Tab-separated table of C-alpha atoms in Angstrom:
chain	number	residue	atom	x	y	z
V	32	UNK	CA	32.396	40.663	51.142
V	33	UNK	CA	30.839	39.416	47.922
V	34	UNK	CA	31.593	36.444	45.692
V	35	UNK	CA	32.314	36.587	41.959
V	36	UNK	CA	33.241	33.792	39.594
V	37	UNK	CA	35.791	33.228	36.882
V	38	UNK	CA	34.710	30.038	35.168
V	39	UNK	CA	33.731	27.674	37.995
V	40	UNK	CA	36.129	29.187	40.539
V	41	UNK	CA	34.781	31.562	43.177
V	42	UNK	CA	36.634	34.624	44.424
V	43	UNK	CA	35.910	37.255	47.024
V	44	UNK	CA	35.769	41.004	46.975
V	45	UNK	CA	36.950	43.176	49.836
V	46	UNK	CA	33.408	44.356	50.589
V	47	UNK	CA	30.050	45.142	49.080
V	48	UNK	CA	28.924	47.778	46.615
V	49	UNK	CA	27.504	50.947	48.166
V	50	UNK	CA	23.766	50.512	48.825
V	51	UNK	CA	21.170	52.107	46.580
V	52	UNK	CA	19.994	55.355	48.138
V	53	UNK	CA	23.309	56.055	49.878
V	54	UNK	CA	25.716	58.876	49.137
V	55	UNK	CA	28.406	57.677	46.757
V	56	UNK	CA	31.842	57.501	48.396
V	57	UNK	CA	34.167	60.307	47.374
V	58	UNK	CA	36.997	59.254	45.074
V	59	UNK	CA	40.056	60.429	43.205
V	60	UNK	CA	41.237	58.453	40.185
V	61	UNK	CA	43.902	59.127	37.548
V	62	UNK	CA	43.113	60.203	33.994
V	63	UNK	CA	45.034	59.323	30.845
V	64	UNK	CA	46.929	62.622	31.142
V	65	UNK	CA	47.842	61.691	34.774
V	66	UNK	CA	45.511	64.382	36.155
V	67	UNK	CA	43.153	63.726	39.055
V	68	UNK	CA	39.582	62.708	38.284
V	69	UNK	CA	37.327	63.453	41.242
V	70	UNK	CA	33.695	62.823	42.047
V	71	UNK	CA	33.253	66.575	42.526
V	72	UNK	CA	34.169	67.079	38.844
V	73	UNK	CA	30.831	65.534	37.868
V	74	UNK	CA	28.376	67.033	40.376
V	75	UNK	CA	25.114	67.855	38.679
V	76	UNK	CA	25.464	65.082	36.097
V	77	UNK	CA	24.487	61.448	36.047
V	78	UNK	CA	27.590	59.278	36.386
V	79	UNK	CA	27.926	55.679	35.263
V	80	UNK	CA	30.889	53.937	36.878
V	81	UNK	CA	31.845	51.066	34.565
V	82	UNK	CA	34.276	49.116	36.766
V	83	UNK	CA	36.248	46.136	35.476
V	84	UNK	CA	39.487	44.119	35.877
V	85	UNK	CA	41.570	45.257	32.878
V	86	UNK	CA	41.182	47.101	29.596
V	87	UNK	CA	43.411	44.408	28.060
V	88	UNK	CA	40.686	41.724	28.220
V	89	UNK	CA	37.980	41.174	25.593
V	90	UNK	CA	34.950	41.516	27.895
V	91	UNK	CA	36.284	44.706	29.450
V	92	UNK	CA	36.905	46.116	25.993
V	93	UNK	CA	33.347	45.211	24.941
V	94	UNK	CA	31.914	47.066	27.951
V	95	UNK	CA	33.932	50.193	27.159
V	96	UNK	CA	32.828	50.085	23.506
V	97	UNK	CA	29.180	49.576	24.433
V	98	UNK	CA	29.089	52.331	27.050
V	99	UNK	CA	30.909	54.633	24.604
V	100	UNK	CA	28.197	53.975	22.003
V	101	UNK	CA	25.354	54.498	24.468
V	102	UNK	CA	26.929	57.574	26.077
V	103	UNK	CA	26.897	59.296	22.691
V	104	UNK	CA	23.077	59.096	22.805
V	105	UNK	CA	22.711	60.556	26.324
V	106	UNK	CA	22.977	64.100	27.603
V	107	UNK	CA	24.095	65.096	31.100
V	108	UNK	CA	25.619	61.623	31.586
V	109	UNK	CA	29.292	60.840	32.034
V	110	UNK	CA	30.587	57.282	31.840
V	111	UNK	CA	33.783	56.619	33.765
V	112	UNK	CA	35.542	53.396	32.768
V	113	UNK	CA	37.583	52.342	35.792
V	114	UNK	CA	40.252	49.659	36.236
V	115	UNK	CA	43.625	49.221	37.895
V	116	UNK	CA	45.383	49.516	34.527
V	117	UNK	CA	47.880	52.298	34.095
V	118	UNK	CA	46.456	55.345	32.307
V	119	UNK	CA	48.709	54.581	29.327
V	120	UNK	CA	46.830	51.319	28.640
V	121	UNK	CA	43.513	53.194	28.557
V	122	UNK	CA	44.995	55.825	26.275
V	123	UNK	CA	46.346	53.177	23.901
V	124	UNK	CA	43.070	51.245	23.675
V	125	UNK	CA	40.618	54.149	23.518
V	126	UNK	CA	42.860	56.036	21.084
V	127	UNK	CA	43.153	53.059	18.739
V	128	UNK	CA	39.394	52.462	18.914
V	129	UNK	CA	38.407	56.139	18.610
V	130	UNK	CA	36.407	56.004	21.848
V	131	UNK	CA	35.832	59.537	23.062
V	132	UNK	CA	32.423	59.428	24.771
V	133	UNK	CA	33.763	57.797	27.945
V	134	UNK	CA	36.282	58.942	30.526
V	135	UNK	CA	39.090	56.501	31.274
V	136	UNK	CA	40.091	56.431	34.921
V	137	UNK	CA	42.801	54.403	36.605
V	138	UNK	CA	42.692	53.359	40.232
V	139	UNK	CA	46.387	52.508	40.359
V	140	UNK	CA	47.136	55.079	43.069
V	141	UNK	CA	43.718	55.233	44.690
V	142	UNK	CA	41.686	53.604	47.457
V	143	UNK	CA	38.693	53.459	45.094
V	144	UNK	CA	38.486	49.651	45.082
V	145	UNK	CA	38.323	49.460	48.860
V	146	UNK	CA	35.767	52.279	49.169
V	147	UNK	CA	33.488	50.695	46.571
V	148	UNK	CA	34.039	47.086	47.689
V	149	UNK	CA	35.302	45.895	44.296
V	150	UNK	CA	38.905	44.824	44.992
V	151	UNK	CA	39.229	41.080	44.473
V	152	UNK	CA	41.071	39.635	47.460
V	153	UNK	CA	41.965	36.140	46.269
V	154	UNK	CA	42.459	34.082	43.127
V	155	UNK	CA	44.517	34.875	40.043
V	156	UNK	CA	42.927	38.330	39.626
V	157	UNK	CA	43.448	39.451	43.230
V	158	UNK	CA	44.285	43.110	43.411
V	159	UNK	CA	42.169	43.909	40.353
V	160	UNK	CA	38.581	45.137	40.399
V	161	UNK	CA	35.563	42.887	40.020
V	162	UNK	CA	33.196	43.813	37.194
V	163	UNK	CA	30.505	46.182	38.446
V	164	UNK	CA	28.349	49.088	37.360
V	165	UNK	CA	27.241	51.846	39.697
V	166	UNK	CA	24.962	54.680	38.573
V	167	UNK	CA	25.136	57.918	40.562
V	168	UNK	CA	22.467	60.628	40.396
V	169	UNK	CA	23.325	64.304	39.864
V	170	UNK	CA	22.921	64.735	43.631
V	171	UNK	CA	25.591	62.091	44.345
V	172	UNK	CA	23.191	59.322	45.378
V	173	UNK	CA	23.682	55.695	44.318
V	174	UNK	CA	20.732	54.902	42.023
V	175	UNK	CA	21.736	51.507	40.603
V	176	UNK	CA	24.333	48.846	41.330
V	177	UNK	CA	25.312	45.599	39.682
V	178	UNK	CA	28.131	43.323	40.727
V	179	UNK	CA	28.414	41.039	37.707
V	180	UNK	CA	28.386	37.471	39.024
V	181	UNK	CA	30.877	36.208	36.456
V	182	UNK	CA	33.952	38.322	35.761
V	183	UNK	CA	33.833	37.103	32.149
V	184	UNK	CA	30.297	38.395	31.529
V	185	UNK	CA	29.151	41.829	30.399
V	186	UNK	CA	27.026	44.009	32.673
V	187	UNK	CA	23.333	44.643	32.101
V	188	UNK	CA	23.608	47.925	30.188
V	189	UNK	CA	19.852	48.442	29.905
V	190	UNK	CA	19.268	48.041	33.653
V	191	UNK	CA	21.999	50.580	34.405
V	192	UNK	CA	20.795	53.191	31.952
V	193	UNK	CA	17.075	52.789	32.696
V	194	UNK	CA	17.445	54.599	36.044
V	195	UNK	CA	18.722	57.738	34.318
V	196	UNK	CA	15.937	60.201	33.676
């Protein structure tokens, strides 16, 4: 269990992020077209998991925009933007913003949050994901993790992308 903050209030997550050097847990998420998005779909590529509470909040939107911009400059890298929002919310936001370098993925019918330790278990955002970034190598190994201490803060984009070679 980890602690994250929203303002001065502390909240808990259901567990911890997968350790660096470990195999990433398998997952199935839901795409904007309601199709399954699976880890196996991205074998052989670097994967950045941009995990956050909701696409309908300003900080989450900033992280999606920033990763979309940076993903356009990278090859063999897929950025999955993951929240509990319904796929329709992702479609609405990314469509309106013209964001097409990231993959929107909903955890609304998935155990992703438990497997990755990011479900918040208490406070007003319980049931949503804490803000985190996990970078997975082409071999499926966790190469970088960041649980952002404050839910209202952006992740360290440079630290996440530096591990990709």
